[in-house]
Tab-separated table of C-alpha atoms in Angstrom:
chain	number	residue	atom	x	y	z
A	1	THR	CA	20.481	-10.202	9.728
A	2	GLU	CA	19.129	-13.005	7.583
A	3	ALA	CA	18.427	-14.976	10.741
A	4	ASP	CA	16.330	-12.108	12.135
A	5	VAL	CA	14.390	-11.808	8.874
A	6	GLU	CA	13.730	-15.547	8.849
A	7	ALA	CA	12.642	-15.437	12.499
A	8	GLY	CA	10.233	-12.590	11.744
A	9	ALA	CA	8.634	-14.479	8.864
A	10	GLU	CA	8.272	-17.625	10.980
A	11	ALA	CA	6.746	-15.584	13.814
A	12	PHE	CA	4.198	-14.137	11.389
A	13	ALA	CA	3.117	-17.597	10.237
A	14	ALA	CA	2.960	-18.950	13.802
A	15	HIS	CA	0.926	-16.022	15.119
A	16	ARG	CA	-1.499	-16.294	12.225
A	17	ALA	CA	-2.133	-19.992	12.787
A	18	ASP	CA	-2.405	-19.679	16.565
A	19	GLY	CA	-4.635	-16.608	16.402
A	20	ILE	CA	-7.135	-18.021	13.958
A	21	ALA	CA	-7.338	-21.197	15.950
A	22	ALA	CA	-8.105	-19.139	19.040
A	23	VAL	CA	-11.113	-17.466	17.426
A	24	GLY	CA	-12.281	-20.503	15.513
A	25	GLY	CA	-11.791	-18.891	12.120
A	26	GLY	CA	-14.765	-16.583	12.787
A	27	PRO	CA	-14.968	-12.848	13.446
A	28	PRO	CA	-12.314	-11.122	15.542
A	29	VAL	CA	-13.069	-11.621	19.225
A	30	ASP	CA	-11.921	-8.099	20.039
A	31	CYS	CA	-10.405	-5.030	18.479
A	32	ALA	CA	-9.120	-2.090	20.466
A	33	LYS	CA	-11.196	1.066	20.305
A	34	PRO	CA	-10.269	3.283	17.360
A	35	ILE	CA	-7.832	6.138	17.619
A	36	ALA	CA	-7.595	9.210	15.406
A	37	VAL	CA	-4.203	10.591	14.385
A	38	ARG	CA	-3.716	13.981	12.716
A	39	ALA	CA	-1.250	14.491	9.857
A	40	ASN	CA	2.263	15.188	11.096
A	41	ALA	CA	3.137	17.507	8.191
A	42	VAL	CA	1.373	18.879	5.098
A	43	ALA	CA	2.562	20.958	2.132
A	44	LEU	CA	1.854	21.704	-1.526
A	45	SER	CA	4.466	20.204	-3.820
A	46	GLN	CA	6.049	21.767	-6.845
A	47	PRO	CA	4.506	20.605	-10.131
A	48	VAL	CA	5.833	17.179	-11.006
A	49	SER	CA	6.631	18.489	-14.494
A	50	THR	CA	9.261	20.803	-12.946
A	51	ILE	CA	11.180	18.082	-11.047
A	52	PRO	CA	14.620	18.075	-12.706
A	53	ALA	CA	15.655	14.988	-14.633
A	54	THR	CA	18.552	13.062	-13.098
A	55	PRO	CA	21.728	13.265	-15.227
A	56	PHE	CA	22.720	9.989	-16.863
A	57	ARG	CA	25.310	7.901	-15.048
A	58	ASP	CA	26.872	4.522	-15.555
A	59	VAL	CA	25.571	1.929	-13.095
A	60	ASP	CA	27.069	-1.400	-12.170
A	61	PRO	CA	24.421	-3.893	-13.358
A	62	ASN	CA	25.183	-6.041	-10.296
A	63	ALA	CA	24.808	-3.215	-7.779
A	64	GLU	CA	21.983	-3.943	-5.341
A	65	LEU	CA	20.569	-1.305	-3.042
A	66	THR	CA	20.179	-2.175	0.622
A	67	GLY	CA	17.452	-0.921	2.892
A	68	PRO	CA	15.460	-1.849	5.977
A	69	GLY	CA	15.034	-5.582	6.347
A	70	ASN	CA	11.615	-6.855	5.347
A	71	PRO	CA	10.514	-9.579	7.774
A	72	LEU	CA	8.376	-11.237	5.123
A	73	VAL	CA	11.243	-11.513	2.631
A	74	LYS	CA	13.727	-14.346	3.009
A	75	LYS	CA	16.949	-13.607	1.138
A	76	ALA	CA	17.922	-17.177	0.409
A	77	PRO	CA	17.844	-19.449	-2.643
A	78	ILE	CA	14.328	-20.523	-3.556
A	79	LYS	CA	13.823	-24.151	-2.651
A	80	GLY	CA	11.140	-26.624	-3.491
A	81	MET	CA	8.823	-27.340	-0.599
A	82	SER	CA	6.009	-29.693	0.211
A	83	LEU	CA	2.967	-28.223	1.916
A	84	PRO	CA	1.484	-30.562	4.526
A	85	TYR	CA	-2.096	-29.393	3.934
A	86	ALA	CA	-1.887	-28.966	0.166
A	87	ASP	CA	-4.962	-29.992	-1.781
A	88	PRO	CA	-6.202	-29.483	-5.364
A	89	ASP	CA	-7.401	-26.009	-6.294
A	90	GLY	CA	-11.199	-26.209	-6.395
A	91	ALA	CA	-11.393	-23.233	-8.774
A	92	ILE	CA	-9.667	-25.099	-11.614
A	93	GLN	CA	-12.133	-25.938	-14.383
A	94	SER	CA	-11.916	-27.952	-17.540
A	95	GLY	CA	-13.801	-27.337	-20.770
A	96	GLY	CA	-16.247	-24.432	-21.010
A	97	ASN	CA	-16.608	-21.721	-23.609
A	98	ALA	CA	-13.708	-19.473	-22.651
A	99	PRO	CA	-11.820	-18.032	-25.653
A	100	PHE	CA	-8.456	-19.588	-26.459
A	101	VAL	CA	-6.893	-16.156	-27.085
A	102	MET	CA	-7.025	-13.313	-24.570
A	103	PRO	CA	-8.504	-10.110	-26.061
A	104	PRO	CA	-5.846	-7.524	-26.947
A	105	THR	CA	-5.065	-4.646	-24.622
A	106	LEU	CA	-6.311	-1.145	-25.442
A	107	ALA	CA	-2.726	0.114	-25.164
A	108	ASN	CA	0.592	-1.614	-24.656
A	109	PHE	CA	3.891	0.220	-24.275
A	110	GLU	CA	7.183	-0.104	-22.470
A	111	GLY	CA	7.214	1.666	-19.128
A	112	MET	CA	9.951	1.988	-16.555
A	113	SER	CA	12.165	-0.903	-15.614
A	114	ASN	CA	14.359	-1.460	-12.581
A	115	ALA	CA	17.005	0.467	-14.535
A	116	ALA	CA	15.236	3.637	-13.375
A	117	ASN	CA	16.255	2.846	-9.804
A	118	GLY	CA	19.806	2.304	-11.001
A	119	GLN	CA	19.736	5.663	-12.751
A	120	LEU	CA	18.299	7.503	-9.731
A	121	PHE	CA	19.966	5.691	-6.833
A	122	GLY	CA	22.997	3.907	-8.251
A	123	GLY	CA	21.702	0.392	-7.646
A	124	PHE	CA	18.817	-1.981	-8.256
A	125	LEU	CA	16.157	-3.486	-6.017
A	126	SER	CA	14.662	-6.928	-5.886
A	127	PRO	CA	11.765	-7.368	-6.223
A	128	PRO	CA	11.042	-4.109	-8.104
A	129	ASP	CA	7.470	-3.732	-6.712
A	130	THR	CA	5.987	-2.501	-9.998
A	131	ASN	CA	2.719	-0.634	-9.538
A	132	GLY	CA	0.553	1.809	-11.468
A	133	ASP	CA	-2.907	3.005	-12.409
A	134	VAL	CA	-4.784	4.410	-15.396
A	135	GLY	CA	-6.585	7.758	-15.493
A	136	LYS	CA	-8.583	9.528	-18.183
A	137	THR	CA	-5.571	10.494	-20.280
A	138	GLN	CA	-2.518	9.421	-18.264
A	139	TYR	CA	-0.803	6.422	-16.729
A	140	VAL	CA	1.330	6.744	-13.580
A	141	GLN	CA	3.844	3.998	-12.832
A	142	THR	CA	6.109	3.254	-9.890
A	143	VAL	CA	8.983	0.794	-9.857
A	144	ASN	CA	9.879	0.592	-6.187
A	145	LEU	CA	11.469	4.004	-5.514
A	146	ALA	CA	10.985	5.593	-8.950
A	147	VAL	CA	7.899	7.302	-10.443
A	148	GLN	CA	7.069	8.254	-14.030
A	149	VAL	CA	4.027	9.699	-15.820
A	150	PHE	CA	2.955	8.697	-19.336
A	151	ARG	CA	0.219	9.526	-21.795
A	152	LEU	CA	-2.026	6.567	-22.504
A	153	ASP	CA	-0.256	6.075	-25.833
A	154	GLY	CA	3.034	5.546	-23.988
A	155	THR	CA	4.526	9.010	-24.555
A	156	PRO	CA	6.551	9.923	-21.442
A	157	LEU	CA	5.337	13.137	-19.815
A	158	THR	CA	8.107	13.130	-17.205
A	159	ALA	CA	11.459	11.491	-16.708
A	160	PRO	CA	11.647	8.923	-13.898
A	161	PHE	CA	12.000	10.743	-10.565
A	162	LYS	CA	12.574	9.779	-6.948
A	163	MET	CA	9.396	9.336	-4.928
A	164	SER	CA	10.917	11.503	-2.182
A	165	SER	CA	11.291	14.443	-4.589
A	166	LEU	CA	7.496	14.621	-4.733
A	167	PHE	CA	7.591	15.385	-0.989
A	168	ALA	CA	10.446	17.945	-1.152
A	169	ALA	CA	8.107	20.741	0.014
A	170	LEU	CA	8.067	19.072	3.449
A	171	GLY	CA	11.687	20.182	3.931
A	172	SER	CA	13.733	17.994	6.266
A	173	ASN	CA	10.794	15.665	6.902
A	174	ILE	CA	11.623	11.978	6.412
A	175	CYS	CA	9.163	11.719	3.505
A	176	ALA	CA	11.330	14.236	1.636
A	177	THR	CA	14.641	12.569	2.434
A	178	ASP	CA	14.021	8.801	2.487
A	179	ASP	CA	12.938	6.370	-0.219
A	180	ASP	CA	12.005	3.045	1.360
A	181	GLY	CA	9.512	1.762	-1.199
A	182	ASP	CA	6.382	-0.404	-1.094
A	183	PRO	CA	4.843	2.156	-3.493
A	184	ILE	CA	1.168	2.519	-4.304
A	185	VAL	CA	-0.464	4.442	-7.165
A	186	LEU	CA	-4.230	4.827	-7.394
A	187	TYR	CA	-6.472	6.912	-9.626
A	188	ASP	CA	-9.452	8.353	-7.731
A	189	HIS	CA	-11.951	8.470	-10.578
A	190	LEU	CA	-14.674	9.910	-8.347
A	191	ALA	CA	-12.652	13.113	-7.934
A	192	ASP	CA	-10.323	12.864	-10.959
A	193	ARG	CA	-7.242	12.860	-8.728
A	194	TRP	CA	-4.058	10.824	-8.341
A	195	PHE	CA	-2.949	9.139	-5.129
A	196	ILE	CA	0.709	8.125	-4.620
A	197	SER	CA	2.251	6.687	-1.457
A	198	GLN	CA	5.265	4.926	0.037
A	199	PHE	CA	6.375	4.119	3.570
A	200	ALA	CA	9.354	5.374	5.603
A	201	LEU	CA	10.696	2.540	7.727
A	202	THR	CA	12.479	4.580	10.377
A	203	SER	CA	11.005	4.563	13.880
A	204	PRO	CA	8.416	5.873	14.710
A	205	PHE	CA	7.550	4.879	11.085
A	206	HIS	CA	5.661	6.966	8.569
A	207	GLN	CA	3.261	6.693	5.654
A	208	CYS	CA	3.936	9.334	3.004
A	209	VAL	CA	0.826	10.195	0.964
A	210	ALA	CA	0.439	12.537	-2.022
A	211	VAL	CA	-2.931	13.553	-3.531
A	212	SER	CA	-2.867	15.517	-6.783
A	213	GLN	CA	-4.319	19.017	-6.801
A	214	THR	CA	-6.017	18.378	-10.159
A	215	GLY	CA	-6.560	15.500	-12.564
A	216	ASP	CA	-3.173	16.200	-14.178
A	217	ALA	CA	-0.603	13.778	-12.741
A	218	THR	CA	2.217	16.123	-13.825
A	219	GLY	CA	0.868	18.957	-11.672
A	220	ALA	CA	1.208	19.778	-7.973
A	221	TYR	CA	0.220	17.482	-5.087
A	222	TYR	CA	-0.911	17.913	-1.521
A	223	VAL	CA	1.770	15.937	0.305
A	224	TYR	CA	1.203	14.440	3.757
A	225	ASP	CA	3.322	12.711	6.357
A	226	PHE	CA	1.366	10.490	8.745
A	227	VAL	CA	3.148	8.936	11.725
A	228	MET	CA	2.120	5.358	12.420
A	229	PRO	CA	0.587	4.432	15.796
A	230	ASN	CA	2.141	2.266	18.515
A	231	ASN	CA	5.647	2.528	16.983
A	232	PHE	CA	4.723	-0.432	14.779
A	233	ALA	CA	6.478	-0.837	11.432
A	234	ASN	CA	3.909	-0.492	8.642
A	235	ASP	CA	4.944	-3.301	6.307
A	236	TYR	CA	2.993	-4.178	3.135
A	237	PRO	CA	0.751	-1.057	3.148
A	238	HIS	CA	-2.066	-1.288	0.611
A	239	PHE	CA	-4.722	1.328	-0.168
A	240	GLY	CA	-8.197	1.467	-1.647
A	241	VAL	CA	-10.264	4.378	-2.971
A	242	TRP	CA	-13.765	4.663	-1.503
A	243	PRO	CA	-16.264	7.572	-1.457
A	244	ASP	CA	-15.875	8.338	2.258
A	245	ALA	CA	-12.137	7.671	2.784
A	246	TYR	CA	-8.863	6.356	1.495
A	247	TYR	CA	-8.479	3.017	3.266
A	248	MET	CA	-5.243	1.245	4.138
A	249	THR	CA	-4.137	-2.033	5.643
A	250	ASP	CA	-0.691	-3.061	6.820
A	251	ASN	CA	1.139	-5.934	8.472
A	252	GLN	CA	2.599	-4.596	11.709
A	253	PHE	CA	5.992	-5.485	13.135
A	254	ASN	CA	7.977	-4.368	16.138
A	255	ALA	CA	10.542	-1.579	15.799
A	256	SER	CA	13.376	-4.003	15.045
A	257	LEU	CA	11.300	-5.733	12.319
A	258	THR	CA	11.769	-9.135	13.939
A	259	ALA	CA	8.313	-9.876	15.398
A	260	PHE	CA	4.846	-9.721	13.865
A	261	THR	CA	2.527	-7.647	16.086
A	262	GLY	CA	-0.735	-7.821	14.150
A	263	ALA	CA	-2.598	-6.044	11.366
A	264	GLY	CA	-3.628	-2.409	11.166
A	265	VAL	CA	-6.626	-0.949	9.354
A	266	PHE	CA	-6.833	2.749	8.557
A	267	ALA	CA	-9.340	5.196	7.091
A	268	TYR	CA	-7.817	8.483	5.880
A	269	ASP	CA	-10.049	11.560	5.632
A	270	ARG	CA	-10.394	11.726	1.851
A	271	SER	CA	-12.522	14.902	1.739
A	272	LYS	CA	-9.883	16.905	3.620
A	273	MET	CA	-6.943	15.449	1.733
A	274	LEU	CA	-8.523	16.379	-1.615
A	275	VAL	CA	-8.238	20.057	-0.623
A	276	GLY	CA	-4.935	19.869	1.260
A	277	ASP	CA	-6.507	20.459	4.669
A	278	PRO	CA	-3.751	20.215	7.338
A	279	THR	CA	-6.254	18.900	9.897
A	280	ALA	CA	-6.746	15.660	7.948
A	281	THR	CA	-6.639	12.578	10.160
A	282	TYR	CA	-6.780	8.835	9.926
A	283	ILE	CA	-8.858	6.515	12.094
A	284	TYR	CA	-7.035	3.354	13.068
A	285	PHE	CA	-7.920	-0.036	14.502
A	286	ASP	CA	-5.243	-2.344	15.882
A	287	GLN	CA	-5.864	-6.049	15.298
A	288	PRO	CA	-3.352	-7.806	17.567
A	289	ALA	CA	-1.378	-10.815	16.406
A	290	ALA	CA	-3.487	-13.096	18.584
A	291	LEU	CA	-6.406	-12.536	16.191
A	292	GLY	CA	-4.515	-14.288	13.404
A	293	ILE	CA	-5.116	-11.572	10.827
A	294	GLY	CA	-2.468	-10.810	8.198
A	295	GLY	CA	-2.352	-10.000	4.502
A	296	GLN	CA	-5.688	-8.202	4.813
A	297	LEU	CA	-6.576	-5.873	1.910
A	298	PRO	CA	-9.073	-3.013	1.449
A	299	SER	CA	-11.378	-2.897	-1.562
A	300	ASP	CA	-10.578	-0.338	-4.271
A	301	LEU	CA	-13.465	1.225	-6.200
A	302	ASP	CA	-13.177	1.482	-9.987
A	303	GLY	CA	-16.848	1.712	-10.991
A	304	PRO	CA	-19.973	3.516	-9.774
A	305	PRO	CA	-20.084	4.339	-6.048
A	306	PRO	CA	-21.892	1.976	-3.684
A	307	PRO	CA	-25.045	3.050	-1.831
A	308	ALA	CA	-24.436	5.946	0.566
A	309	GLY	CA	-23.182	4.794	3.951
A	310	THR	CA	-21.661	1.551	2.675
A	311	GLY	CA	-18.403	0.898	4.455
A	312	ASN	CA	-15.253	-0.340	2.789
A	313	ILE	CA	-14.964	-4.113	2.623
A	314	PHE	CA	-11.686	-5.629	3.790
A	315	ALA	CA	-10.760	-9.141	2.715
A	316	MET	CA	-8.243	-11.809	3.697
A	317	PHE	CA	-7.857	-15.260	2.224
A	318	THR	CA	-7.431	-18.322	4.390
A	319	ALA	CA	-5.671	-21.529	3.456
A	320	ASN	CA	-5.048	-24.850	5.125
A	321	GLU	CA	-1.397	-24.452	4.120
A	322	PHE	CA	-1.262	-21.717	6.786
A	323	GLY	CA	-2.992	-23.920	9.339
A	324	ASP	CA	-6.309	-22.051	9.066
A	325	PRO	CA	-8.869	-24.380	10.674
A	326	GLY	CA	-11.586	-23.260	8.255
A	327	GLY	CA	-9.496	-24.328	5.279
A	328	ASP	CA	-9.407	-22.436	2.010
A	329	GLY	CA	-11.719	-19.446	2.006
A	330	MET	CA	-12.140	-15.711	2.516
A	331	ARG	CA	-12.783	-13.564	5.576
A	332	LEU	CA	-14.506	-10.193	5.142
A	333	TRP	CA	-14.951	-7.116	7.339
A	334	GLU	CA	-16.729	-3.766	6.913
A	335	PHE	CA	-15.203	-0.507	8.145
A	336	THR	CA	-17.320	2.668	8.296
A	337	PRO	CA	-15.478	5.693	9.756
A	338	ASP	CA	-16.828	8.826	11.424
A	339	PHE	CA	-14.226	11.573	11.175
A	340	ASP	CA	-16.333	14.059	13.133
A	341	THR	CA	-16.657	11.726	16.118
A	342	PRO	CA	-13.908	9.103	15.882
A	343	ALA	CA	-14.735	7.667	19.301
A	344	ALA	CA	-18.164	6.743	17.952
A	345	VAL	CA	-16.563	4.270	15.563
A	346	ALA	CA	-16.948	1.286	17.833
A	347	LYS	CA	-15.233	-2.029	17.320
A	348	ALA	CA	-18.431	-3.228	15.641
A	349	ALA	CA	-17.353	-1.046	12.714
A	350	ILE	CA	-15.034	-3.908	11.759
A	351	ALA	CA	-17.419	-6.840	11.640
A	352	ALA	CA	-17.100	-10.178	9.950
A	353	ILE	CA	-19.507	-10.606	7.050
């Protein structure tokens, strides 16, 4: 219900403020020891280029799809609000030598719109959660539950298709039957591969991950279903490409999506997933709500790799509007996994910097 969603959002804000106050805005006082979880299901997909196009159908422009309630989304009219701790943004500058006109883009074309969801599912979603990434010759876009591949000049290489159809090789697995959204597309330039993911918000909750077999986004993918730990709902999952792993963060909620339970950090075994190895695992740290961590994000590499052994840097902003005692700022952590000996990844592997 709307009341439950509102209660979940308020609980998230309260836990964040209380938790950060408890640790003085510094490093986490404790994180549970890591656990390693093996992939629940793995398969090789059909080539994306062979996924049939959905026949055209008329869609009611007012039709809105319903799905699992998101505890961080309040379905109510937007109202003006005054923030008790609001202060001027210190990053705002005046003057300087910045150009008055932004440089033009290298390419600019019309991609998918929310109409793709209407075409595929018979209704629209709000917000559409647009996402995408650029490769050597292709652009892959998601608009919530729909995926499409383009050339860099805007020529469509596929029709829009359901995210779940990418996972059809998993059979009756939830990744092949459900489309719940929060999509992510990343281009792994270190390996010339594509990474596509969405969650499945049915207990025990799943993260569906696809890694392309080659650099061609219209080809086949190694598709994985990973079950989330602790029966926590994996809201707001975000990924980052790094040489030693694919990293993920999420905001965790209880099974009914009404209470914030903390933040999760994950490292997926990139080397195994690039070859479709069914023994691929993730290493996971639970950061309970009492630590006041939420909205944490992994770093995503787009340039040259960092020095060997450098862990992924996770970041979270702080703001006095949230009651953070340190005021406006940034908190950083470093996560370095060991997939051969997961137990050796002590809690010091997530350290404040």
